[in-house]
Amino acid sequence: MKIICKQGHRRNQMFEVLPENQGQTGRHKCAGCAYDLGKWHAMIGVPKASDDGVLADLAESQASYVRHKDAFTAYLMGYEHGLKLQNVA
Ligand SMILES: [Zn+2]
């Protein structure tokens, strides 16, 4: 079953900076969900994923800013932010 992300973060302008993705797994995945996953991984100490296979179970997105953005780049961005949050805490 295809899951389509309905969360508000798909309209987050933060994701406008992400590169377009024209091919890989990340293309149809929600960059917002990928960002959240990366941040979560950093905060709970999961090693940073090395490829976009980590995104396989995420919801897909068809709308707005995150459409066709590189979700794996969003994951990496979330991971970096998660590390910063961890250092502050
Ligand atoms: Zn999402």
Tab-separated table of C-alpha atoms and ligand atoms in Angstrom:
chain	number	residue	atom	x	y	z
A	1	MET	CA	0.000	0.000	0.000
A	2	LYS	CA	1.278	3.403	-0.913
A	3	ILE	CA	1.388	5.851	1.958
A	4	ILE	CA	1.034	9.511	1.103
A	5	CYS	CA	2.301	11.976	3.671
A	6	LYS	CA	-0.391	14.347	4.891
A	7	GLN	CA	1.687	16.164	7.460
A	8	GLY	CA	2.094	19.905	7.338
A	9	HIS	CA	5.850	19.706	7.019
A	10	ARG	CA	5.492	18.966	3.348
A	11	ARG	CA	4.912	22.670	2.921
A	12	ASN	CA	7.942	23.656	4.966
A	13	GLN	CA	9.992	26.169	3.005
A	14	MET	CA	13.110	24.798	4.668
A	15	PHE	CA	13.003	22.052	2.061
A	16	GLU	CA	13.116	24.469	-0.845
A	17	VAL	CA	16.919	24.422	-0.582
A	18	LEU	CA	17.117	20.721	-1.300
A	19	PRO	CA	18.348	19.574	-4.682
A	20	GLU	CA	15.965	18.017	-7.157
A	21	ASN	CA	16.088	14.262	-7.320
A	22	GLN	CA	15.379	12.665	-10.687
A	23	GLY	CA	15.945	9.030	-10.044
A	24	GLN	CA	16.600	7.210	-6.836
A	25	THR	CA	14.425	5.892	-4.032
A	26	GLY	CA	14.307	9.325	-2.469
A	27	ARG	CA	12.509	10.934	-5.360
A	28	HIS	CA	8.957	10.188	-4.288
A	29	LYS	CA	9.561	10.030	-0.575
A	30	CYS	CA	8.471	12.859	1.667
A	31	ALA	CA	11.507	15.007	2.437
A	32	GLY	CA	9.806	16.162	5.633
A	33	CYS	CA	9.477	12.610	6.897
A	34	ALA	CA	13.052	11.886	5.799
A	35	TYR	CA	14.259	14.932	7.717
A	36	ASP	CA	12.399	13.801	10.829
A	37	LEU	CA	13.838	10.298	10.497
A	38	GLY	CA	17.381	11.629	10.212
A	39	LYS	CA	16.918	13.858	13.228
A	40	TRP	CA	15.456	10.992	15.201
A	41	HIS	CA	18.336	8.679	14.265
A	42	ALA	CA	20.878	11.244	15.446
A	43	MET	CA	19.053	11.808	18.709
A	44	ILE	CA	18.752	8.124	19.582
A	45	GLY	CA	22.283	7.308	18.444
A	46	VAL	CA	21.533	5.293	15.328
A	47	PRO	CA	24.490	5.432	12.903
A	48	LYS	CA	23.886	7.723	9.949
A	49	ALA	CA	22.570	5.798	6.941
A	50	SER	CA	24.911	5.596	3.955
A	51	ASP	CA	22.295	5.274	1.228
A	52	ASP	CA	18.664	6.065	0.571
A	53	GLY	CA	17.502	2.513	1.295
A	54	VAL	CA	16.810	3.880	4.774
A	55	LEU	CA	13.905	5.794	3.239
A	56	ALA	CA	12.127	2.723	1.861
A	57	ASP	CA	9.426	2.641	4.536
A	58	LEU	CA	8.695	6.350	4.584
A	59	ALA	CA	5.536	7.948	3.306
A	60	GLU	CA	5.508	9.384	-0.169
A	61	SER	CA	4.782	12.947	-1.029
A	62	GLN	CA	3.042	14.491	-3.982
A	63	ALA	CA	2.668	18.045	-2.935
A	64	SER	CA	4.237	21.391	-2.573
A	65	TYR	CA	7.820	22.112	-1.588
A	66	VAL	CA	8.978	18.593	-0.925
A	67	ARG	CA	7.787	17.213	-4.246
A	68	HIS	CA	10.685	15.651	-6.124
A	69	LYS	CA	13.183	16.913	-3.605
A	70	ASP	CA	16.038	14.661	-2.646
A	71	ALA	CA	14.732	12.975	0.476
A	72	PHE	CA	18.061	11.424	1.316
A	73	THR	CA	19.630	14.877	1.420
A	74	ALA	CA	16.788	15.839	3.753
A	75	TYR	CA	17.632	12.830	5.918
A	76	LEU	CA	21.270	13.942	6.134
A	77	MET	CA	20.184	17.498	6.963
A	78	GLY	CA	17.930	16.193	9.719
A	79	TYR	CA	20.741	14.060	11.061
A	80	GLU	CA	23.065	17.058	11.327
A	81	HIS	CA	20.370	19.085	13.092
A	82	GLY	CA	19.727	16.156	15.427
A	83	LEU	CA	23.393	16.025	16.390
A	84	LYS	CA	23.334	19.719	17.226
A	85	LEU	CA	20.239	19.291	19.368
A	86	GLN	CA	21.906	16.379	21.120
A	87	ASN	CA	24.960	18.492	21.922
A	88	VAL	CA	22.812	21.241	23.385
A	89	ALA	CA	20.814	18.898	25.605
B	1	ZN	ZN	6.116	13.730	5.515
